[in-house]
Short mmCIF file of C-alpha atoms in Angstrom, two decimals:
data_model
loop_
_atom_site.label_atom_id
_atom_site.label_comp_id
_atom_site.label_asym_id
_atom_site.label_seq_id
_atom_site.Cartn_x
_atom_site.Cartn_y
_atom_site.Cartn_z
CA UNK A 1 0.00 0.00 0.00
CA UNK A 2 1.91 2.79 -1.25
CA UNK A 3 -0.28 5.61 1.34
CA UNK A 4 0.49 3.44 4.14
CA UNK A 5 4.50 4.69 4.10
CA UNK A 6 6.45 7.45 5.58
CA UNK A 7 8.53 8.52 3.13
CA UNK A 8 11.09 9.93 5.16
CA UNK A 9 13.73 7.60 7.09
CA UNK A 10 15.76 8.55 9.84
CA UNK A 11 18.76 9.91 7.55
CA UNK A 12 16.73 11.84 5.90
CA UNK A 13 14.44 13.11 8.39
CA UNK A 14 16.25 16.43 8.57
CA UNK A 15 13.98 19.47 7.82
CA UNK A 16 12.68 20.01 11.34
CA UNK A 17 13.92 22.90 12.18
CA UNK A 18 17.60 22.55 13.12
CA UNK A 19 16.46 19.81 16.14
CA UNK A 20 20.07 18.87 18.39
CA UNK A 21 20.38 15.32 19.97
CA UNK A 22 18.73 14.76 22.70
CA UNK A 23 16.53 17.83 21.99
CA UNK A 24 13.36 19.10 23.47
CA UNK A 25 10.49 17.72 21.81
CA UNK A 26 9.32 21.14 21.91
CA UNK A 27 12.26 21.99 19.32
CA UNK A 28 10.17 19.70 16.19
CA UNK A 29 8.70 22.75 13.75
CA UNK A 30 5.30 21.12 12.62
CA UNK A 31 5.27 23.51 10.49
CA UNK A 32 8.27 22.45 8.75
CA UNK A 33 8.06 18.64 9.24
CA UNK A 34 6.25 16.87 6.53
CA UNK A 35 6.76 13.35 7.19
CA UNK A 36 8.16 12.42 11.08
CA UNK A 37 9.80 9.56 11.61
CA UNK A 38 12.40 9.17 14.45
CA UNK A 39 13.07 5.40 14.88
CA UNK A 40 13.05 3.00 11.51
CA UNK A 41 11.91 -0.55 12.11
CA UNK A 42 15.29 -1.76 12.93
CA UNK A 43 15.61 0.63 15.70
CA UNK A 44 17.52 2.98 14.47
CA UNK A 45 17.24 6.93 15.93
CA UNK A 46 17.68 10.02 13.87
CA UNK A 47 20.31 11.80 16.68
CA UNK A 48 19.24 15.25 15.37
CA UNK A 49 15.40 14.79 16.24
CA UNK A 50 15.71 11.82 18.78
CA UNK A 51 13.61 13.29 21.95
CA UNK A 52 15.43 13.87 25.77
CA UNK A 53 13.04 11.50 27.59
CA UNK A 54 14.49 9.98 30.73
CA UNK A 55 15.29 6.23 31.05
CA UNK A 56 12.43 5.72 33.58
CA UNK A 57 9.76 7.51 31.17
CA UNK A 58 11.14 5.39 28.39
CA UNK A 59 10.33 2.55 30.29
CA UNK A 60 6.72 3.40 31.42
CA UNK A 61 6.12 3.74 27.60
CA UNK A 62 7.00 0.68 26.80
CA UNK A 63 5.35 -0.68 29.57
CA UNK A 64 2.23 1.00 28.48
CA UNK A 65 2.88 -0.45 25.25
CA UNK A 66 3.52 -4.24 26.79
CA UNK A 67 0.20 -4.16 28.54
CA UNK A 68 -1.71 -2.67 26.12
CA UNK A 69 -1.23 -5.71 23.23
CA UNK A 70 -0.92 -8.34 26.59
CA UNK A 71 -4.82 -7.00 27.36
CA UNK A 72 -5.24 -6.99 23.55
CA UNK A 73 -4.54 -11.00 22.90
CA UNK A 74 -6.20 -11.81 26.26
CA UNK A 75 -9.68 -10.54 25.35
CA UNK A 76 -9.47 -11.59 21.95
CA UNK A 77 -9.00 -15.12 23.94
CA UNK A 78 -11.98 -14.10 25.83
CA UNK A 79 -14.13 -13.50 22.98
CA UNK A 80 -13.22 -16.35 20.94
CA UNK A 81 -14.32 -18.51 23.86
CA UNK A 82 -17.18 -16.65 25.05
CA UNK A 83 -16.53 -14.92 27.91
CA UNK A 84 -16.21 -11.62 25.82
CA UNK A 85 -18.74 -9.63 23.51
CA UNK A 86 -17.61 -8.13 20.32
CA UNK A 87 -14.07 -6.49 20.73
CA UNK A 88 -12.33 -4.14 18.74
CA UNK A 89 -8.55 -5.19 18.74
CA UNK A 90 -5.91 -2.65 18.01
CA UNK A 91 -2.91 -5.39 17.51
CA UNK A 92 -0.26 -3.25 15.90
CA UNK A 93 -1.57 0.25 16.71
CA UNK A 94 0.23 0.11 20.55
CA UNK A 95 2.32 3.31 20.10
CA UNK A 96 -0.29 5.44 18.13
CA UNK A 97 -2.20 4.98 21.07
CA UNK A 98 0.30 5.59 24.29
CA UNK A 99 1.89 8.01 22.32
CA UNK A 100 -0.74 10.66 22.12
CA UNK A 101 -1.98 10.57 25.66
CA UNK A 102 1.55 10.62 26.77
CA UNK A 103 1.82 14.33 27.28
CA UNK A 104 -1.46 14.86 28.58
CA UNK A 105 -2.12 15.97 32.13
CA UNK A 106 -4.46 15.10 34.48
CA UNK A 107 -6.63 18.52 33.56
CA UNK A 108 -6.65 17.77 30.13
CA UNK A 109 -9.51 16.08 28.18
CA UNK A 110 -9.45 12.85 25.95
CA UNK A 111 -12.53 12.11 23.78
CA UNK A 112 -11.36 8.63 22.22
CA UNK A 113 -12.96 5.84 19.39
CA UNK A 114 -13.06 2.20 20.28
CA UNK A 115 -10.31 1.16 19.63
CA UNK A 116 -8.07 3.27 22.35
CA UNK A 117 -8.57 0.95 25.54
CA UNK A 118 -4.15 1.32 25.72
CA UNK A 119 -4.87 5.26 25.80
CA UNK A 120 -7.47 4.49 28.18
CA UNK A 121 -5.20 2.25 30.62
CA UNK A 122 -2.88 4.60 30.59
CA UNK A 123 -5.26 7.63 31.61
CA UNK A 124 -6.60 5.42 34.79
CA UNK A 125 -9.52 2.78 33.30
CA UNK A 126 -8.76 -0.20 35.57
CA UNK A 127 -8.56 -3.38 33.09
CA UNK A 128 -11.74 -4.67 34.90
CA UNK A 129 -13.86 -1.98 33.90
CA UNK A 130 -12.95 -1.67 30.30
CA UNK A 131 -13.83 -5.46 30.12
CA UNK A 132 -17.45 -4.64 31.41
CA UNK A 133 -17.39 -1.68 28.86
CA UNK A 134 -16.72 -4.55 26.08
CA UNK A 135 -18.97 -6.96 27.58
CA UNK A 136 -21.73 -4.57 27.30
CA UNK A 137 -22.12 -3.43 31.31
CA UNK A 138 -23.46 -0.08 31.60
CA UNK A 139 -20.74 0.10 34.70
CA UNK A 140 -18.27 -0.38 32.08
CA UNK A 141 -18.70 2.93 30.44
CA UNK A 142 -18.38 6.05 32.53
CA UNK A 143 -14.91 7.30 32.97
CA UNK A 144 -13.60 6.91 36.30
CA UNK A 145 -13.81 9.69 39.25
CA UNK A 146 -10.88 12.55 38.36
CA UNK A 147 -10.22 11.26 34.70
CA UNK A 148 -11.15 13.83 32.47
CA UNK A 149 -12.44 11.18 29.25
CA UNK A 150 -15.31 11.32 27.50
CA UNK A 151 -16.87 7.45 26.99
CA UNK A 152 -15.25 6.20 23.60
CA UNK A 153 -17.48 6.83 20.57
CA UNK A 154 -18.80 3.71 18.68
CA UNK A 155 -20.51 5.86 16.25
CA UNK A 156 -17.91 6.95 13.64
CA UNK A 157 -16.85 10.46 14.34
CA UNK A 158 -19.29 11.43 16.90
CA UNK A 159 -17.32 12.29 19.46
CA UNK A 160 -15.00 14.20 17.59
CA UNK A 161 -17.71 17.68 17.55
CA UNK A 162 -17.87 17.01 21.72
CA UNK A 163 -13.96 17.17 22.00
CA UNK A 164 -13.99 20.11 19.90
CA UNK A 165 -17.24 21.96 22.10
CA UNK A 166 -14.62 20.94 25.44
CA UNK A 167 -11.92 22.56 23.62
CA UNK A 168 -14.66 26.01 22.57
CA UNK A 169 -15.56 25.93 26.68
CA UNK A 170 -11.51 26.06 27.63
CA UNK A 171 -11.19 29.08 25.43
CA UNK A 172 -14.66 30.57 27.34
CA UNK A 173 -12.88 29.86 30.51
CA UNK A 174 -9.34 30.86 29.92
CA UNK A 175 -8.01 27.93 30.83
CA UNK A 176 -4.66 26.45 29.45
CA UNK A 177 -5.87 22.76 29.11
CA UNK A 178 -6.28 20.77 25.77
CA UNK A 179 -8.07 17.98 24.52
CA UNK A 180 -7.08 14.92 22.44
CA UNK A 181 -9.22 13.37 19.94
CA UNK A 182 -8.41 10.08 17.87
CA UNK A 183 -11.00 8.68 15.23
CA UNK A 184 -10.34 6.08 12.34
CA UNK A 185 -8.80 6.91 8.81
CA UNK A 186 -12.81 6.52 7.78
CA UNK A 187 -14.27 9.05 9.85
CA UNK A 188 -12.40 11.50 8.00
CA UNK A 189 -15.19 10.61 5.24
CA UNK A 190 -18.21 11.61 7.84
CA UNK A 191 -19.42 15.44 7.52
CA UNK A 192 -19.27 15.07 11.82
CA UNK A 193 -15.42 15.47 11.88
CA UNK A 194 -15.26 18.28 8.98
CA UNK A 195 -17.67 20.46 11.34
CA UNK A 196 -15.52 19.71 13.85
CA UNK A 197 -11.88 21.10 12.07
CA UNK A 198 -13.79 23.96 10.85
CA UNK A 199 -15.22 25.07 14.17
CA UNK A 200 -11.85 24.31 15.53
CA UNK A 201 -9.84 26.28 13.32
CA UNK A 202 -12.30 29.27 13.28
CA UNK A 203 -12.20 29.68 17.42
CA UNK A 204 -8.96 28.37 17.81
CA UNK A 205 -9.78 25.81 19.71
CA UNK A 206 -7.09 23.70 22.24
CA UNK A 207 -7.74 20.66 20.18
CA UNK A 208 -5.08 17.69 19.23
CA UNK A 209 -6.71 15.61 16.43
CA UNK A 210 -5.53 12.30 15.75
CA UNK A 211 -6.31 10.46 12.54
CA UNK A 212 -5.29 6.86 13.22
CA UNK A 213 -4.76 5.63 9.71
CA UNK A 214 -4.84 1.97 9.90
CA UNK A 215 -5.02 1.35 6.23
CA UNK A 216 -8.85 0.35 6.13
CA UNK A 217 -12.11 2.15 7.26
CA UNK A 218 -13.63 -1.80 8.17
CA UNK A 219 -12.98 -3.19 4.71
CA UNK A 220 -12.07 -0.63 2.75
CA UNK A 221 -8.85 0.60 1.85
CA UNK A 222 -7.76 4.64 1.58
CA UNK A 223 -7.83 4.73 -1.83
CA UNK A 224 -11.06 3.42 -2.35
CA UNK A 225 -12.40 6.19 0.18
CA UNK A 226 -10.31 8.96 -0.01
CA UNK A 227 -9.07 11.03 -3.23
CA UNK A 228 -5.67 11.49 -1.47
CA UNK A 229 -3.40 9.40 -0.88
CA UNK A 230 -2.24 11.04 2.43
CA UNK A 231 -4.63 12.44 4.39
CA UNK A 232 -2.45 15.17 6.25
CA UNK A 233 -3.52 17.20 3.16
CA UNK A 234 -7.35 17.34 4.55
CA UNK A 235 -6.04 19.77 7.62
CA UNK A 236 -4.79 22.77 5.90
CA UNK A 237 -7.80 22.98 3.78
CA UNK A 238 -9.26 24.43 7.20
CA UNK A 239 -6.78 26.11 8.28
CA UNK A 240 -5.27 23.19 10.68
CA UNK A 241 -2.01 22.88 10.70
CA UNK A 242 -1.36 18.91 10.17
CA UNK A 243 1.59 16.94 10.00
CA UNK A 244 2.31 13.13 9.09
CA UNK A 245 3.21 11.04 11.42
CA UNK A 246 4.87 6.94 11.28
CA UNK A 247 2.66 5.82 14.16
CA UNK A 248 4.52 3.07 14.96
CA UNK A 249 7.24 5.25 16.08
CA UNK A 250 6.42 5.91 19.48
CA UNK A 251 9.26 8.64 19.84
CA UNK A 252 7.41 10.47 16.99
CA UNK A 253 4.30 10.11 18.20
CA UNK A 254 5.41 11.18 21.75
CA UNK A 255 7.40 14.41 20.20
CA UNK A 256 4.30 15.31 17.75
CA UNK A 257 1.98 15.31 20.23
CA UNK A 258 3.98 17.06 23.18
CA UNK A 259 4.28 19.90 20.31
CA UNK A 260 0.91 20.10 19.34
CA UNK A 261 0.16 20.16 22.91
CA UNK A 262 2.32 22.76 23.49
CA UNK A 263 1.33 25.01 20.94
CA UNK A 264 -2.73 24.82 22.13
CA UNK A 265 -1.92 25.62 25.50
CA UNK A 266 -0.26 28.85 24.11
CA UNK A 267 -3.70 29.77 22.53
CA UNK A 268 -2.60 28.53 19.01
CA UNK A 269 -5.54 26.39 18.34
CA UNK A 270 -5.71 23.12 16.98
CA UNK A 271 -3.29 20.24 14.72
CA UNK A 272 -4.03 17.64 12.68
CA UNK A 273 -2.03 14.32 12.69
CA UNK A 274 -2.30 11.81 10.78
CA UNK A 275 -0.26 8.74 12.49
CA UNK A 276 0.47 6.29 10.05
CA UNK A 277 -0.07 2.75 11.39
CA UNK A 278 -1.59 -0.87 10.23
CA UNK A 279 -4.38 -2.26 12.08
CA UNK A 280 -2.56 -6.09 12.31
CA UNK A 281 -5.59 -8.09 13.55
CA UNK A 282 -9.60 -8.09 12.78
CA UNK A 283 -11.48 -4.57 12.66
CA UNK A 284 -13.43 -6.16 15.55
CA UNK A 285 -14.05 -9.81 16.21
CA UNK A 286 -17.00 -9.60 13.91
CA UNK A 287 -14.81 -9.56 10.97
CA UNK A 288 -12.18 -11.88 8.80
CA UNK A 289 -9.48 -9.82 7.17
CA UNK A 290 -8.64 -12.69 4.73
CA UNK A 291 -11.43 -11.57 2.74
CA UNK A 292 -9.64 -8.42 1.85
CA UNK A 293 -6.65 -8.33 2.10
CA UNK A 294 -3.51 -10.79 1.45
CA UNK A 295 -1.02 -12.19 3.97
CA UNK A 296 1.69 -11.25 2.55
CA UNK A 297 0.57 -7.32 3.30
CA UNK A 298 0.13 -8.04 6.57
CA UNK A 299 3.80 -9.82 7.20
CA UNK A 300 5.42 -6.86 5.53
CA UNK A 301 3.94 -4.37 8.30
CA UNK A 302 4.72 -6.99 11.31
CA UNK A 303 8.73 -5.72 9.95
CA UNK A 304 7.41 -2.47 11.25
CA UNK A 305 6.13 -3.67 14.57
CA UNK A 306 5.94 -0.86 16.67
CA UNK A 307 7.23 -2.39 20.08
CA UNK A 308 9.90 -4.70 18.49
CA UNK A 309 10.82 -1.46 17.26
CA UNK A 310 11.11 0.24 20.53
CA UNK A 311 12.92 -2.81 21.82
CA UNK A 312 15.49 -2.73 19.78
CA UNK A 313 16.13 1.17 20.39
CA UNK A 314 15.68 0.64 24.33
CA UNK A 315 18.34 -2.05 24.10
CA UNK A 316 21.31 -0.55 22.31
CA UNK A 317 20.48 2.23 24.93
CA UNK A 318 21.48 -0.09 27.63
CA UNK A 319 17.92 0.63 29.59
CA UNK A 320 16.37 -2.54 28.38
CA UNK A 321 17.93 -6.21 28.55
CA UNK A 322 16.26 -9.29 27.50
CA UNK A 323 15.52 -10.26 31.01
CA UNK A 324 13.75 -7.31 31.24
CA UNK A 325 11.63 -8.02 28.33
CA UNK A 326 10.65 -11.53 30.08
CA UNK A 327 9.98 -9.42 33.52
CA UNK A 328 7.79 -6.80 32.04
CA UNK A 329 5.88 -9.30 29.76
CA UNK A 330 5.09 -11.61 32.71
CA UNK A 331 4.09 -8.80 35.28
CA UNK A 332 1.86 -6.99 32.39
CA UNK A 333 0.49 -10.54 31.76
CA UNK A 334 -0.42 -11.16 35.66
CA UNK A 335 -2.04 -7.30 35.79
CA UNK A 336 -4.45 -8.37 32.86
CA UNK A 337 -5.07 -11.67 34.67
CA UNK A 338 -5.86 -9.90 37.77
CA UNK A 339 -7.78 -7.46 36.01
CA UNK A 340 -9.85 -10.50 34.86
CA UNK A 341 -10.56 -12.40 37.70
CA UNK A 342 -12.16 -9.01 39.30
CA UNK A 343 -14.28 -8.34 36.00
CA UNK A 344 -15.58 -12.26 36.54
CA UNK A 345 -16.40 -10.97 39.98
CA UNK A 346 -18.47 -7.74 38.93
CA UNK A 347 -20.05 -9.34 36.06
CA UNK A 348 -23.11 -10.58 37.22
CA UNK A 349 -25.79 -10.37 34.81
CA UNK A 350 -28.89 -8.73 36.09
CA UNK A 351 -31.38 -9.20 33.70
CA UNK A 352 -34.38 -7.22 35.46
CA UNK A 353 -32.08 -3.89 34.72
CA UNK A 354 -32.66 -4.18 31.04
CA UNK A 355 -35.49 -0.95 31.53
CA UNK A 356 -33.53 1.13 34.35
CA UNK A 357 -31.57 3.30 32.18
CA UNK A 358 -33.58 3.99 29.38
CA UNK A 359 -35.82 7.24 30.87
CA UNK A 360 -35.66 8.99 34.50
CA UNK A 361 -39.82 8.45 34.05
CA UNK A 362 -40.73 5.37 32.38
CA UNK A 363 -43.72 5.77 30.04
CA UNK A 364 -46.82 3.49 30.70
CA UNK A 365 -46.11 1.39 27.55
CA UNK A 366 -42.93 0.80 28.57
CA UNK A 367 -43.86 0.03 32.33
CA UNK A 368 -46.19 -2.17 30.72
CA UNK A 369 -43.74 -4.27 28.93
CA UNK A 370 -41.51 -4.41 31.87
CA UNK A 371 -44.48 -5.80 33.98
CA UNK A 372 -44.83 -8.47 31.24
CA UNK A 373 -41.56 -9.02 31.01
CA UNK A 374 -40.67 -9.73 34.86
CA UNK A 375 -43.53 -11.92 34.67
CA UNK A 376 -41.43 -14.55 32.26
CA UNK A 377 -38.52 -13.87 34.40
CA UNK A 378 -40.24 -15.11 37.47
CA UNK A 379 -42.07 -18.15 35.49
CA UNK A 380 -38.32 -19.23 34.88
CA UNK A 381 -37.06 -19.07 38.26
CA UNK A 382 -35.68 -15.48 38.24
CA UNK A 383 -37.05 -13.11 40.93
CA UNK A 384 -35.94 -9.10 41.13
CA UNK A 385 -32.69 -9.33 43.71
CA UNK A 386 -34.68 -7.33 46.15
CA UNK A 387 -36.91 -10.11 47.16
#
């Protein structure tokens, strides 16, 4: 898929305004960059635009990575065997998502799609709740106390007009916070998320939007939905600027972000990126990828594997050893464990709360059918928990 590259490499990558080794990632011009890649898939770091992050942070990243594919292959698991309901995997797309929550604070807003449960983890959704959320608990789905998220969006670019009314009120307010938006390569084709640039660029609005290109809106691929081939060039037709991003770079997505970050905070309204990445698994586990699309596709992006890339990088840093790899595997594969065994614990299927939520007062018609159907429910042995 010739779209799905970035054509720079990290030789090359060396039009971003005059960035040092071990520069702020504040240093990166969006303006200037084009295409932003900092580590290749062998690891490799471009020393003029390679990010000061501290060994420790480096660390929680990848371990945000780690247990983000770990919960990943364990719910797939789940759902194959039925203790799961239809899940959205996001195999491959690991540093797309830690990277742009990554310089977010605790003030800040993020107004995700479905397929961000690593961005979630890492903004404070215990693993046991996001599994309700997927198994279809109404527990599962609002944000916990002091996280500033909205509920992800499973209506394609939906959300994406909320994040951008958040960002309106922080202007209202005169705050300094920002909010991060991600939707799919396909919402960009909904009239939802054009609203949404336009307001944003017009008011200046602290919003960070993310355009996870995975290659394929469901089943179809960018070219068959899109009359560009890169879809950075959608931004500045608003008046956003935008800048191309490899997504499975997690340095570039970590220094992109912090910029664009930066930049709303200082009242410079919104950005565009479009992080380049490959959706390695189903769309959800609805759907069979074999149908369209080839294998050999697929191998050629697992070369570009986002946290065998980081490996790599950590390791001829010295601040990652292959005993470490084993360590942080196992431990991230015990906290989704845990994180299971406590969901199995909570989800307890109360069947007589299929009416509670749908109006504060229930119409007669509706208490009517509830009557009727707590009548059934009691003919087969279940009685409301209260008696």
């Amino acid at each position: 898929m010739p779209s799905q590259t970035i054509d720079s490499t990290p030789d090359a990558t060396s039009d971003a305004g005059g960035s040092r080794q071990g520069a702020s990632v504040s240093e990166i011009n969006l303006g200037v960059v084009k295409d932003l890649r900092i580590l290749n898939e062998d690891g490799q770091v471009n020393a003029d635009l390679e990010p000061n992050i501290a060994d420790d942070e480096l660390l929680r990243l990848y371990r945000g990575m780690v247990l983000t594919r770990k919960l990943d292959v364990r719910m797939l698991n789940m759902q194959r065997q039925g203790q799961m309901g239809t899940f959205a995997p996001g195999l491959g797309q690991e540093a797309t998502q830690i990277g742009q929550v990554y310089p977010l604070t605790s003030k800040d807003w993020f107004s995700p799609s479905y397929r961000s449960f690593g961005a979630q983890m890492w903004r404070g959704w215990p693993i046991d709740q996001l599994m309700l959320l997927w198994d279809g608990y109404f527990e599962g789905f609002a944000p916990p106390a002091d996280v500033n998220d909205m509920p992800f969006s499973i209506v394609i670019g939906s959300h994406v007009p909320v994040a951008v009314g958040i960002a309106m009120g922080m202007n209202y307010q005169q705050d300094k916070n920002v909010v991060m938006v991600n939707f799919g390569d396909g919402a960009l084709s909904e009239g939802a998320v054009a609203e949404a640039l336009n307001f944003a660029a017009v008011y200046k609005a602290p919003v960070v939007f993310i355009c996870e290109n995975n290659g394929y809106a469901i089943s179809t691929p960018i070219e068959k939905q899109s009359g560009v081939d890169h879809l950075v060039r959608r931004g500045p037709g608003f008046g956003v600027p935008s800048v191309r991003v490899d997504g499975n770079d997690i340095l570039a997505m970590v220094s992109a972000c912090s910029v664009a970050c930066e930049q709303a905070r200082r009242g410079e309204g919104p950005t565009f990126i479009e992080a380049v990445t490959y959706r390695m698994s189903v769309h959800t586990t609805a759907d069979d990828p074999k149908v369209y699309r080839d294998d050999a596709e697929q191998t050629a992006w697992e070369q570009k594997d986002p946290i065998r890339r980081f490996e790599l990088y950590l390791k001829s840093r010295g601040v990652l050893t292959d005993d470490d790899i084993t360590r942080i595997g196992d431990e991230c594969e015990q906290e989704v464990l845990a994180g299971r065994e406590s969901f199995r614990e909570r989800s307890t299927a109360n069947p007589h709360e299929i009416f509670a939520y749908m109006f504060e007062s229930m119409p007669p018609e509706l208490r009517e059918q509830q009557a009727e159907y707590f009548e059934r429910l009691a003919r087969k042995g279940l009685s409301e928990p209260n008696q």
